[in-house]
Structures are given as C-alpha cells and as structure tokens.
Coordinates of C-alpha atoms in Angstrom, one line a residue:
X6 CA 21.2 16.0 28.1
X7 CA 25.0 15.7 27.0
X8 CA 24.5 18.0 24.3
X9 CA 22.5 21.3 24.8
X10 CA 23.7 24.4 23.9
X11 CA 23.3 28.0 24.2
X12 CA 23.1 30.0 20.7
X13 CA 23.1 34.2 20.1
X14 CA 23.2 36.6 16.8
X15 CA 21.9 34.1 14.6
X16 CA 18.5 33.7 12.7
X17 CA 18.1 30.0 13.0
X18 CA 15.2 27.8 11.8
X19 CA 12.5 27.7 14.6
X20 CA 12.6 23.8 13.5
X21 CA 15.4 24.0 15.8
X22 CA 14.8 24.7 19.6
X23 CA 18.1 26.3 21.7
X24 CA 18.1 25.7 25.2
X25 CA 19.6 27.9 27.1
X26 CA 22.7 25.5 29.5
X27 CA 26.1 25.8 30.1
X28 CA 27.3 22.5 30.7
X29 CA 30.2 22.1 33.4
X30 CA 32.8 20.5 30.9
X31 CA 31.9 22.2 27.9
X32 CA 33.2 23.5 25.2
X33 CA 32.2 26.9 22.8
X34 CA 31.9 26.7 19.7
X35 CA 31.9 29.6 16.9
X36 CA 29.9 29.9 14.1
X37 CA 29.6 32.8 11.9
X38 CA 28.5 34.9 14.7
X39 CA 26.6 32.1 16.7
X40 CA 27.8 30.7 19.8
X41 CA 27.2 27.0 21.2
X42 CA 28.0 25.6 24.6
X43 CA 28.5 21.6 23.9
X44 CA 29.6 18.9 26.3
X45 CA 33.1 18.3 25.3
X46 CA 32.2 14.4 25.7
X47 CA 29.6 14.0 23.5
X48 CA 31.7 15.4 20.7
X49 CA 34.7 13.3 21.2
X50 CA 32.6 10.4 21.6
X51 CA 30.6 11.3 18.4
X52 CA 33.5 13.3 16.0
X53 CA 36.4 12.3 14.4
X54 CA 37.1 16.0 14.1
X55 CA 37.1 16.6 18.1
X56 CA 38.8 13.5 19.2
X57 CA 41.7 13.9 17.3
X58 CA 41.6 17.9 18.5
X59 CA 41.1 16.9 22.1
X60 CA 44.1 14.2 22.1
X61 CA 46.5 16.0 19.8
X62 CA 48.2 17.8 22.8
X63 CA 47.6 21.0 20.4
X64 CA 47.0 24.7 22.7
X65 CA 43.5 24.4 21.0
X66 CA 42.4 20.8 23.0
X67 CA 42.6 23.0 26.3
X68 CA 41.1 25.9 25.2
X69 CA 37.3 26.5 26.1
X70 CA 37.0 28.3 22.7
X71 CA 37.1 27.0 19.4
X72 CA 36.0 28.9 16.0
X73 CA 34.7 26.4 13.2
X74 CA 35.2 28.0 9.6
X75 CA 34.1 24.8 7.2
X76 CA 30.8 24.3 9.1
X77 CA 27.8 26.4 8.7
X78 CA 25.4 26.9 11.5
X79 CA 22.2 24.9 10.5
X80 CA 24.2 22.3 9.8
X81 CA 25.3 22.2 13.5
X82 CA 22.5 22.7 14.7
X83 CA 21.4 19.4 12.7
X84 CA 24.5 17.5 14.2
X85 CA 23.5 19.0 17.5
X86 CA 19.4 17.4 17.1
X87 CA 21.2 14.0 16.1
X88 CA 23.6 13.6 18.6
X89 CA 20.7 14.1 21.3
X90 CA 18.9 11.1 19.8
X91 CA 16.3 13.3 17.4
X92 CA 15.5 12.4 13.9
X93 CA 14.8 15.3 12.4
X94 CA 13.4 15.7 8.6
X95 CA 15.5 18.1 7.0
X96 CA 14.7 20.3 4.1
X97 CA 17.5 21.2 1.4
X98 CA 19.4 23.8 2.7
X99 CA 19.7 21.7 6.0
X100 CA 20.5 18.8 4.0
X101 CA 23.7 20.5 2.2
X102 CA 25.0 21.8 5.3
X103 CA 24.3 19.2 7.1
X104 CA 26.2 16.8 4.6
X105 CA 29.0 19.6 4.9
X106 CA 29.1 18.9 8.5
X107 CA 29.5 14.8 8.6
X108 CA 32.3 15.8 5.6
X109 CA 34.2 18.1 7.6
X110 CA 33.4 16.8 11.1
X111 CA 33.4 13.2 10.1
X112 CA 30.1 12.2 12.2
X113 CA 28.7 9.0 11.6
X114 CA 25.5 9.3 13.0
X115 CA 25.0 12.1 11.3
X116 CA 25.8 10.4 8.2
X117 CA 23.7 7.4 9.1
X118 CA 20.6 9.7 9.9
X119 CA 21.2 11.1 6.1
X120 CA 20.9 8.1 4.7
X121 CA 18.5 7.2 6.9
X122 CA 15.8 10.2 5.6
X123 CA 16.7 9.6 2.0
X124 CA 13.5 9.8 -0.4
X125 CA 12.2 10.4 -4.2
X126 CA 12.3 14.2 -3.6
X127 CA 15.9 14.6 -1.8
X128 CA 17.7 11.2 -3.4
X129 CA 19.2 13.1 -6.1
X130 CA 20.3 16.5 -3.9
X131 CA 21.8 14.0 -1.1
X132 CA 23.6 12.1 -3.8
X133 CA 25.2 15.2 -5.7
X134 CA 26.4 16.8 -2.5
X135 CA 27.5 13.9 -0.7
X136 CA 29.8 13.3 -3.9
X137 CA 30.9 16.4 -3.6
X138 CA 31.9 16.2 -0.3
X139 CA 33.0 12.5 -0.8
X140 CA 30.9 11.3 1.9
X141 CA 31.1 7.8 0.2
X142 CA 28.5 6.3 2.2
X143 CA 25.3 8.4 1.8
X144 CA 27.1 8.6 -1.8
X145 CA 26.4 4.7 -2.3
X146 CA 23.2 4.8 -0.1
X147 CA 21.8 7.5 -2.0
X148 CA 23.1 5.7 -5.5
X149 CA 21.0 2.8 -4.6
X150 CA 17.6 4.8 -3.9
X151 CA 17.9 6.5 -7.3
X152 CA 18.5 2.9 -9.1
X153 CA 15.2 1.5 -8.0
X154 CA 13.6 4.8 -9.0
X155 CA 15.6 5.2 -12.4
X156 CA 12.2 5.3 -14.6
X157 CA 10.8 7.5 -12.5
X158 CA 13.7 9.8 -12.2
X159 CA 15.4 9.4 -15.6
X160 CA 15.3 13.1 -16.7
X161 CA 16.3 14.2 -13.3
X162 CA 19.2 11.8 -13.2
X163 CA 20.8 12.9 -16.1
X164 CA 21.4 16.6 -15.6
X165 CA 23.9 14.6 -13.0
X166 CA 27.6 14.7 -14.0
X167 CA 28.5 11.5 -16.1
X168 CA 30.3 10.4 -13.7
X169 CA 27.2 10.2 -11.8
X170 CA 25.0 8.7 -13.7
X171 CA 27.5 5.8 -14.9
X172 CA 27.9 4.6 -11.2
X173 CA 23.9 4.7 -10.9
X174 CA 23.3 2.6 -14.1
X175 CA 26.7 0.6 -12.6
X176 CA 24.2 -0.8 -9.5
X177 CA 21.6 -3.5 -9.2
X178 CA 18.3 -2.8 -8.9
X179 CA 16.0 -4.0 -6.2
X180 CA 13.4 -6.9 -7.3
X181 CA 10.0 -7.8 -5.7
X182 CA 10.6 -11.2 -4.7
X183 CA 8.2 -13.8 -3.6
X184 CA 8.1 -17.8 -2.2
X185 CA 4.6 -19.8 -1.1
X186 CA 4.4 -21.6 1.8
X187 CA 6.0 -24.8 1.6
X188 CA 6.6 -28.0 3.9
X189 CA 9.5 -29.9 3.9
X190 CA 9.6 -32.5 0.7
X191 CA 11.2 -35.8 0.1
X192 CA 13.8 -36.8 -2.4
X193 CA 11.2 -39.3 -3.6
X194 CA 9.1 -37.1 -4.3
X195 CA 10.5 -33.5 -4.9
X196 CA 7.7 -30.2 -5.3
X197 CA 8.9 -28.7 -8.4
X198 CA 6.8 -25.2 -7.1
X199 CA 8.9 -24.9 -4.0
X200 CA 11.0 -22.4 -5.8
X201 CA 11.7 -18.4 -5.1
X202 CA 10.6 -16.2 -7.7
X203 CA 11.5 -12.6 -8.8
X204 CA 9.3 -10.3 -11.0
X205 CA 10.4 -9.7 -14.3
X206 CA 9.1 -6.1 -14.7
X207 CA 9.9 -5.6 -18.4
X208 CA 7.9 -8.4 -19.7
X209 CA 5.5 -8.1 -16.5
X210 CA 5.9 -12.2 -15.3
X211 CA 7.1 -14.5 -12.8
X212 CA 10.5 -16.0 -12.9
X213 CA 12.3 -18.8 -10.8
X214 CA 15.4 -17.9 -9.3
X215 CA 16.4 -20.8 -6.9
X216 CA 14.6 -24.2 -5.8
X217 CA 14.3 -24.1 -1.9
X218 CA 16.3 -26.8 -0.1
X219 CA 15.1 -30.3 0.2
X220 CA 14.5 -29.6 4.2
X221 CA 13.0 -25.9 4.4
X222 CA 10.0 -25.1 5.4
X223 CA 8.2 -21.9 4.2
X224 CA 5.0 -22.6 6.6
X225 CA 4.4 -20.5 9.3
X226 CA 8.1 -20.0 8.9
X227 CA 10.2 -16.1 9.4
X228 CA 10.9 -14.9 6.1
X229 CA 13.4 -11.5 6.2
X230 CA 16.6 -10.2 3.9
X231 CA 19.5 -9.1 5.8
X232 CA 22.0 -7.3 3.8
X233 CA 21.2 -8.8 0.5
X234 CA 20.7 -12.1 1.7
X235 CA 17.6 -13.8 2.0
X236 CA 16.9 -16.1 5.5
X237 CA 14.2 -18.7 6.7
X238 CA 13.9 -19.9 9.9
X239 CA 11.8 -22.1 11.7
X240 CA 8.7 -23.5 9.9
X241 CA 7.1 -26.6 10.4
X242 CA 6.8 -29.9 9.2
X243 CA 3.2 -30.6 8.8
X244 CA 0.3 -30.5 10.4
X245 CA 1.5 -31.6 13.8
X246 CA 3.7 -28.5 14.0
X247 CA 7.3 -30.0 14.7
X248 CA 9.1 -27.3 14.3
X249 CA 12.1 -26.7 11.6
X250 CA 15.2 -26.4 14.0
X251 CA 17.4 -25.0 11.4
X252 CA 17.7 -22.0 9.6
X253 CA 18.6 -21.4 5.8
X254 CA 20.1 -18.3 4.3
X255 CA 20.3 -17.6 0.5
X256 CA 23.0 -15.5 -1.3
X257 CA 21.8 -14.6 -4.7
X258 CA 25.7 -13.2 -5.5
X259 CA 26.8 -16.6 -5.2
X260 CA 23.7 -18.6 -6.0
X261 CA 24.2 -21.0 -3.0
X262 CA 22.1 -22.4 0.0
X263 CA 23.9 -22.4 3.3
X264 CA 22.1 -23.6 7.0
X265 CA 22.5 -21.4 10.2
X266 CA 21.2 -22.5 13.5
X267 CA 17.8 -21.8 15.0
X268 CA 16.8 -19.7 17.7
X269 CA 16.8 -21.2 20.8
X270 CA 13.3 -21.2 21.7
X271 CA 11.6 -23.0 19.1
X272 CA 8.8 -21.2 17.4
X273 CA 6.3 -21.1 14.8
X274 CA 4.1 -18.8 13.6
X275 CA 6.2 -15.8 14.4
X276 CA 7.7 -12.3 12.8
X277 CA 12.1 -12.3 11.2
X278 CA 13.0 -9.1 11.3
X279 CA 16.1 -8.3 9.5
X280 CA 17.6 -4.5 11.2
X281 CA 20.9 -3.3 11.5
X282 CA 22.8 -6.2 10.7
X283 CA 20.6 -8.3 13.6
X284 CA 17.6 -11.0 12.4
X285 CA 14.9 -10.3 15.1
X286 CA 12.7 -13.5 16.2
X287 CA 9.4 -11.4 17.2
X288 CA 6.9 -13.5 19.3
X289 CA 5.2 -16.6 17.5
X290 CA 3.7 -19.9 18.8
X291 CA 4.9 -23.4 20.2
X292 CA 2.6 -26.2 21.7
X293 CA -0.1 -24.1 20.7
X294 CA 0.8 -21.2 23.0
X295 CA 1.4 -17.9 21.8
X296 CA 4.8 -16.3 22.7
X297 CA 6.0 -13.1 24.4
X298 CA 10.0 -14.0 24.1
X299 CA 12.2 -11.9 21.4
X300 CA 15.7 -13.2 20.0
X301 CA 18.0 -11.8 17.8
X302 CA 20.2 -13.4 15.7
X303 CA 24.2 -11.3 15.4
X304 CA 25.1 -12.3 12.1
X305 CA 29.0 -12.1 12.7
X306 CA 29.7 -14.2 15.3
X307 CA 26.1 -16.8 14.4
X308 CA 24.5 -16.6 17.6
X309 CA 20.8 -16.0 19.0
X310 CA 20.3 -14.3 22.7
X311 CA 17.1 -13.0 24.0
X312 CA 16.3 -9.6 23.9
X313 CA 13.5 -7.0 25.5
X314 CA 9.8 -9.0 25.1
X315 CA 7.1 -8.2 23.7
X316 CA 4.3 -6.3 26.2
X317 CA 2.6 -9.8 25.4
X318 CA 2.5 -12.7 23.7
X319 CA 1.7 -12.5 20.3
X320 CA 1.6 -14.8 16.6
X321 CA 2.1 -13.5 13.3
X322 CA 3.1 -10.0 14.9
X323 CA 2.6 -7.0 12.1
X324 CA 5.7 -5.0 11.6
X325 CA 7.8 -2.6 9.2
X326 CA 11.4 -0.5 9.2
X327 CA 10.5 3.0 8.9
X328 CA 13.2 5.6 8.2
X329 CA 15.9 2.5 9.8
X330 CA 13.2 2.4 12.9
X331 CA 11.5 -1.2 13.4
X332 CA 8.2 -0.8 14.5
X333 CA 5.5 -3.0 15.2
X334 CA 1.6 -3.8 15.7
X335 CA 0.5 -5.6 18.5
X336 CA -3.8 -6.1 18.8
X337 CA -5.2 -4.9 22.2
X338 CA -8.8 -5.7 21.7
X339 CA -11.7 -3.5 21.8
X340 CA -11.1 -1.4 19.1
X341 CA -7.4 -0.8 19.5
X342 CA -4.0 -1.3 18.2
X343 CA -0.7 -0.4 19.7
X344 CA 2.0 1.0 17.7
X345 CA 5.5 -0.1 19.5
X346 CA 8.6 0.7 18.0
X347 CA 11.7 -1.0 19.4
X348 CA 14.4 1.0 20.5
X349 CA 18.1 -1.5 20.9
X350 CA 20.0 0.7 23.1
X351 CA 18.7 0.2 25.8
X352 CA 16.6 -2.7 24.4
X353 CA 13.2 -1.7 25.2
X354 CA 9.9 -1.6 23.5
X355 CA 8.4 2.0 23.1
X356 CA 4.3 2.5 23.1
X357 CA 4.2 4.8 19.9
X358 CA 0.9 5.8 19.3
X359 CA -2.5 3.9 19.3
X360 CA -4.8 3.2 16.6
X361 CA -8.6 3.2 17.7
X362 CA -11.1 2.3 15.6
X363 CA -14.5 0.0 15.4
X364 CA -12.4 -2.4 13.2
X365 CA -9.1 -1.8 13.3
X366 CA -7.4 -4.8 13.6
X367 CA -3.9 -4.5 12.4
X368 CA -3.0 -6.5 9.4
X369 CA -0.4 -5.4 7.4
X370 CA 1.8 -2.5 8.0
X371 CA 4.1 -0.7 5.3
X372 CA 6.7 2.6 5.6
X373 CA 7.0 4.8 3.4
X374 CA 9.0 8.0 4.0
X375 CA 8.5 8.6 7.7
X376 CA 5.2 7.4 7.3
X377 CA 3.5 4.0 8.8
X378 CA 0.5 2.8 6.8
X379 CA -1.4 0.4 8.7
X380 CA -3.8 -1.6 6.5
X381 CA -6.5 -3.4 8.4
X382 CA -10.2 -5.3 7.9
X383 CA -13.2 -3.1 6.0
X384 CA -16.3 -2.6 7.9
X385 CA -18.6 -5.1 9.5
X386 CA -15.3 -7.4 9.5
X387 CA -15.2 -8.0 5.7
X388 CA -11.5 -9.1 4.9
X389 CA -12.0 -9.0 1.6
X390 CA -12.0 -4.8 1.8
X391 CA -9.2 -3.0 3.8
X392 CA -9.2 0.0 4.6
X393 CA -5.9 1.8 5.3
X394 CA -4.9 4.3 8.0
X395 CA -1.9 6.3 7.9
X396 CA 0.7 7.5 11.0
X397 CA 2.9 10.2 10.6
X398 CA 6.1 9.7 12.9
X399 CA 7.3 13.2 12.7
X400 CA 3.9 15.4 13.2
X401 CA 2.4 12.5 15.6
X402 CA -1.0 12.3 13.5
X403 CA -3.2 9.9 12.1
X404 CA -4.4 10.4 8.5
X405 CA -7.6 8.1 7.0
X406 CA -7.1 6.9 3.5
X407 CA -9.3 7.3 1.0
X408 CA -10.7 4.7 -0.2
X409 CA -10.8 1.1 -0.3
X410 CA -8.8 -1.6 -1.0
X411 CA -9.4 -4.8 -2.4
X412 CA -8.1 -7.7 -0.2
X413 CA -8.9 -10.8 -2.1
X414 CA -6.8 -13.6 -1.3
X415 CA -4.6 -11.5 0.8
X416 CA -2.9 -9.6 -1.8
X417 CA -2.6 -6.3 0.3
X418 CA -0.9 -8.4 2.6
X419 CA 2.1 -8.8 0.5
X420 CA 2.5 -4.9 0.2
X421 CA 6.5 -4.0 -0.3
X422 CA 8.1 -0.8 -0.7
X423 CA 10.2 0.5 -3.0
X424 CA 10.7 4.4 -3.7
X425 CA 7.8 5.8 -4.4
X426 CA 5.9 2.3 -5.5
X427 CA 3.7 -0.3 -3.4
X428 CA 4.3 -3.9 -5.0
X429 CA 1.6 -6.3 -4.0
X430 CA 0.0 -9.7 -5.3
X431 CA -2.1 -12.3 -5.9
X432 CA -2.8 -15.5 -7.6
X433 CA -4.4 -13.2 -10.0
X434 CA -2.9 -10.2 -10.2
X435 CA 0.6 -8.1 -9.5
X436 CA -0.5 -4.8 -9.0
X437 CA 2.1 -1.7 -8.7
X438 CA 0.6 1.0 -6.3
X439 CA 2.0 4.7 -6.5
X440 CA 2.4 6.5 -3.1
X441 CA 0.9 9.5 -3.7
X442 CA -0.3 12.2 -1.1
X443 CA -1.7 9.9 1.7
X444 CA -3.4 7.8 -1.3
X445 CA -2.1 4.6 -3.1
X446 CA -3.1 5.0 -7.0
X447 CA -2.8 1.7 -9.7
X448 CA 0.5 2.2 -11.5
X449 CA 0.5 -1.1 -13.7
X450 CA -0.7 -4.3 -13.7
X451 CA 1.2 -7.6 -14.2
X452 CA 0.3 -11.5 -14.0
X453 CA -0.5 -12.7 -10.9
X454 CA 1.5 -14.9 -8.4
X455 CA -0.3 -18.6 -10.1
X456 CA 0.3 -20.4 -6.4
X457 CA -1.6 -21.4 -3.6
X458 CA -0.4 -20.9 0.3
X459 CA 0.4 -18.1 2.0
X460 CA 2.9 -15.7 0.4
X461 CA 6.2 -14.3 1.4
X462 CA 7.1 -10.9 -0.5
X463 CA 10.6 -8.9 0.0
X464 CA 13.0 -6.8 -2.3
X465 CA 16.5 -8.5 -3.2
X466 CA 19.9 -7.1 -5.4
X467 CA 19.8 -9.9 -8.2
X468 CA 23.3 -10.4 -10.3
X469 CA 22.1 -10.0 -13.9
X470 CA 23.8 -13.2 -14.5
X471 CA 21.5 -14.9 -11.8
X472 CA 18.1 -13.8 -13.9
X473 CA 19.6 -15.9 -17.3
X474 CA 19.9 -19.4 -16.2
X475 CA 18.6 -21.0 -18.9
X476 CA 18.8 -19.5 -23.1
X477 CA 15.1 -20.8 -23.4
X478 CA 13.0 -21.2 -20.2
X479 CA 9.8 -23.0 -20.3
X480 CA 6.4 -22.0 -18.4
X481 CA 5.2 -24.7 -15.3
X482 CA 1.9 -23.5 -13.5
X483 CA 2.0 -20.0 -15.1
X484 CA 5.6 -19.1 -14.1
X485 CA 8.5 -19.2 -16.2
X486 CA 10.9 -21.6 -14.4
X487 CA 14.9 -21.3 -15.1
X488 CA 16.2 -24.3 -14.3
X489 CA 19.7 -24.3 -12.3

C-alpha cells in the first residue's frame, strides 16, 4: 500500500477505514492522542513538510516518533485516503482540517483533490479557509467557482470579508461558447457565419467573438479548451474527407489565431479532450475505418505520442471530466454502454460501471459534482426525446431521471456545465437547465443558436475588452456580429 497506518484513542469518522500495518520503514506519527504508522517514503515523496524534516540532518529525521501539533486528525486521515490514490468527498469539518493540513504540511495532491471536489455548497467554505491559511491555489480555484455562480450566490458572497469579495468581482467569468461546423473557405469567397460566438447572458443573444481562420475546419473536427484557450484539430475538407493536417488554437486574452501541428495519425470524426494540461485525440475515423488509437498532445514542448487505446475502435466517442477525472462512453451493443474512465499513470483505460438498458445508447454525457449524467435516445429509438440516466462515482449507483427531454435538433447534445447550471441549444432556443436533486429544471430561456451544422459548445474566460469590438454592432442571420 505505501501508506496504511495503524490509529488508537481516537473517535474517527467511519468514512475513514484504519488498517491495522506496521510498515518496515515507517514512521509514527502523533495526533492529539491518535497514533499512525506511515511509510516514511510516501511522505517525503508527497510533503514538503517531511522532506525537509527527513534531509535536515535534525535528531528528529532519525527518530521513529514524531508529534504533529498544527494538524488535526481528520485532516490526516484525509491526506492519508489521498495519498493512497482515493478521492474522497469530504464534508466541512473534513474540509477545514483538511485545508489546515495541505497549509501546514504543504501537500499538493492534497491541495489538488480540494480543488478538485469544489461545488455550489462548499465553494464559499473552501475559499474563506484556504484564504485563511493562504493556500493560494484552492484560494484562486475556489475564487473562480464562486464567479460563475455570483447571481446565485450573491448574498452568501458578501458576508465574505471585502477583501474577498473584491478579488471575486476582480475575475472573469466563464461564457457558454459555441461555433457550427464549418469547411474550409476561400479568399474568393469568404463565409461571413464561420465565426465563434459567446452568449451574451444579460441581454439573452448571440455575439461574435472571432472569425475562424481562412483554412479551419469545424467538420467532424475536435473541438476542446485547454487552459483558457480554445483548439481545433483535424476536420475535413469536404465531402471526400481529406483530412485538416493542422491544428488551430485561439487565445481570447490576446485575440490571436495561432497553428499547432496535427496528430500523427490523421483522423476525423473523433473526441479532443483537453485534461491536465494534455489535449487527448480519443478514437475517430480515417478511410472510412473507425479507430482504436489515442494521442495526446503535451502543450509545452508541442508534441503528439500515442497513449493507452481504446478497448475498440470508436467515432464520435461520448466523454466528460468529472471531479478532474476524464471519463468516457463507449457503445457495446445489445443494450449496453460501458463507462471507462482513463487513468494517465499508468496509462490505462478503467471499465467503470455499465449502463444496461433497452435503449441506451450513449449520447451525450455531462458531470456535475461527482456525478456522470448520461443522456441517451427515448423509447422505441425516438431521438427526438432523451431520456437521462445518472451515475454516481462515489456511491457506485445508477439513478433514472425523471422525465424527459426534448432533443430536437440535437440541442441536449450541446449540454455544458457551469456550477450549478446546464447550458444547452438550438437553432431555436438557449435554454439554461438548473441541476437540482437528480432532476434538470428550466432556469431561463434565451434566443436560439440561428445556424445550421452540427454545433460545438464549451465555457471560455473572455477579457471584457474582447466582448466590445465594435460601439454599434449590427445583427447578420440573428446574431449580433462585432466586427474585428
């Protein structure tokens, strides 16, 4: 294990399971009357805390005894659950000592699993007490939640310190972002609609942001935003399906194009990914065969490799990041779909859970919380109506939604999440969904997405100067277009 530990005199959380092992080089540790046995290893490898203690040539780095004074115990025992690879949810008083802990410690996986659980009903506790503690990264992390949730929280937000509140309203909020599917188009004869558009939520319309380059292609292209930046890769010309070798990425800070290179197998029809500072290639199609193969893209050094395939080949794969874990849906036939989540160290793909069901073809997936709502067709294979089926990742079970959901023109299959809302659209209609006890309720309605393709929907940080390119914009097809 690396990091069991044996525990006495304490009334811990039955959340928490103790095993009882001595390792051989381990190490005890003493909290207010409780007593753990942890590999020495693990916390050098994993605390800034220990690895200084264990190379400072101190009398306490060779003693097999250490008392910890700053750290309470469930907030060990959380560090503890982390650092063997669990991803436990955490309710508040584990959340405080466990922000305490990374603070004191200085644990980043701890920290990163903090920021990874943060939701409407802890954003605001994880963001006082990690400024507290100045643990400056679940600080921003948490900062950023509660700015796309700001209407929703406003009363909440400001019994905050000033302090606090100024550096919310400092941020960016996230928009719902949208582009068609679009073939390259000529310099004789340019496609003024092959544009990317934001919502304009306070006077409920479509806005341009940027025209696409003269070469992209949106069709049967990977669409993803990697760390604020928006990327599309691949694509294909037209109808004969030469593929797009070249990549595109857009940064809305700057307001710029630039082109990245393509992944080395060429594919169509397939699934970007944008995880942990990787693009993920996921399947697709070339020469009309569907493909198993998996590339990631490292955006420091600009290079694709293959990773881990898929169990088999697959086009237009379903997936969604839950809780900073990239799962996916892959169609078995016969009633079933497999839930895989991918797993990068040791690059493998993981058999979650399995949907069964007389129609329950995956076709959209969404996360919310450390939930997976898979939205797939209605009865007697009417796409039109889906119905929606929801996993939860930390009790294992399968929840039915109520309900069903109108699918005209795909518009469920544009779902995005942010907070507590469900963004999706249509040529008719923008509807705002709010996630509410396994049930998606109609918050708002706004105009519709007035284009015709397929549709691309994601959440980008837009400058405030980016959304004010012209003083007096004028309307083409139903959209107001800004003009660079």
């Amino acid at each position: 294990c690396g990091c069991a530990v044996f525990s006495y005199g304490s009334n811990l959380d039955s959340a928490f399971p103790v095993v009882s092992v001595q390792l051989s080089w381990s190490l005890r540790v003493n909290i207010n009357g409780s007593s753990f046995f942890v590999d020495r290893s693990t916390l050098a490898d994993n605390c800034e805390y220990f690895r200084a203690l264990f190379q400072s040539g101190m009398r306490e780095c060779r003693e097999e005894e250490i008392q910890l004074h700053c750290v309470g115990v469930l907030g060990f025992l959380v560090l503890l659950q982390v650092l063997d690879g669990k991803q436990p949810v955490l309710n508040s008083d584990q959340i405080v000592e466990a922000i305490e802990c990374t603070a004191f410690l200085q644990v980043p996986v701890l920290t990163k699993h903090l920021i990874n659980i943060i939701n409407s009903e802890n954003c605001l506790l994880m963001y006082h007490t990690a400024a507290t503690y100045g643990v400056w990264e679940l600080t921003h992390s948490s900062a950023l939640f509660i700015r796309d949730m700001y209407a929703d929280l406003r009363e909440d937000i400001h019994t905050l310190p000033n302090k606090l509140v100024e550096y919310i309203e400092s941020l960016l909020p996230s928009s719902y972002m949208a582009v068609c599917s679009h073939s390259p188009s000529s310099k004789l004869l340019q496609d003024v609609q092959r544009t990317v558009c934001y919502l304009d939520e306070e006077h409920r319309e479509w806005r341009v942001l940027t025209h696409l380059p003269g070469t992209t292609s949106t069709t049967m292209a990977g669409v993803a935003v990697l760390n604020n930046r928006l990327y599309i890769i691949g694509g294909v010309h037209d109808v004969n399906k030469k593929v797009v070798e070249k990549g595109f990425c857009y940064d809305p800070a700057a307001n710029t194009w630039s082109t990245i290179c393509g992944p080395q197998q060429l594919r169509y029809n397939f699934t970007l990914v944008g995880h942990e500072d990787y693009l993920y290639a996921l399947g697709g199609e070339y020469n009309m065969k569907a493909l198993s193969s998996v590339e990631r893209y490292r955006v420091s050094n600009g290079s694709w490799s293959f990773v881990s395939p898929l169990p088999y080949p697959a086009a237009s794969v379903v997936s969604a990041v839950a809780m900073n874990r990239m799962f996916i849906c892959l169609w078995k036939g016969k009633g079933a779909t497999d839930i895989l989540e991918y797993i990068p160290e040791p690059d493998q793909w993981l058999l979650v859970t399995t949907l069964i069901r007389q129609h329950s073809y995956g076709l959209y997936m969404v996360a919310h919380k450390d939930n997976l709502y898979v939205m797939r067709n209605g009865p007697c294979d009417d796409f039109l109506l889906c119905v929606m089926d929801c996993y939860n990742l930390t009790s294992g079970q399968w929840t039915a939604i109520s309900g069903q959901y109108g699918n005209s023109k795909g518009s469920l299959l544009t779902a995005v999440v942010r907070g507590d809302s469900v963004f999706t659209l249509s040529r008719h209609v923008t509807t705002e969904y709010t996630v509410d006890e396994y049930r998606w309720r109609v918050k708002c309605e706004m105009k519709g997405f007035g284009r015709i393709g397929s549709i691309h929907t994601f959440l980008m940080r837009l400058p405030k100067g980016s959304k004010c390119l012209l003083e007096s914009p004028h309307v083409l097809d139903g959209l107001t277009v800004e003009q660079p």
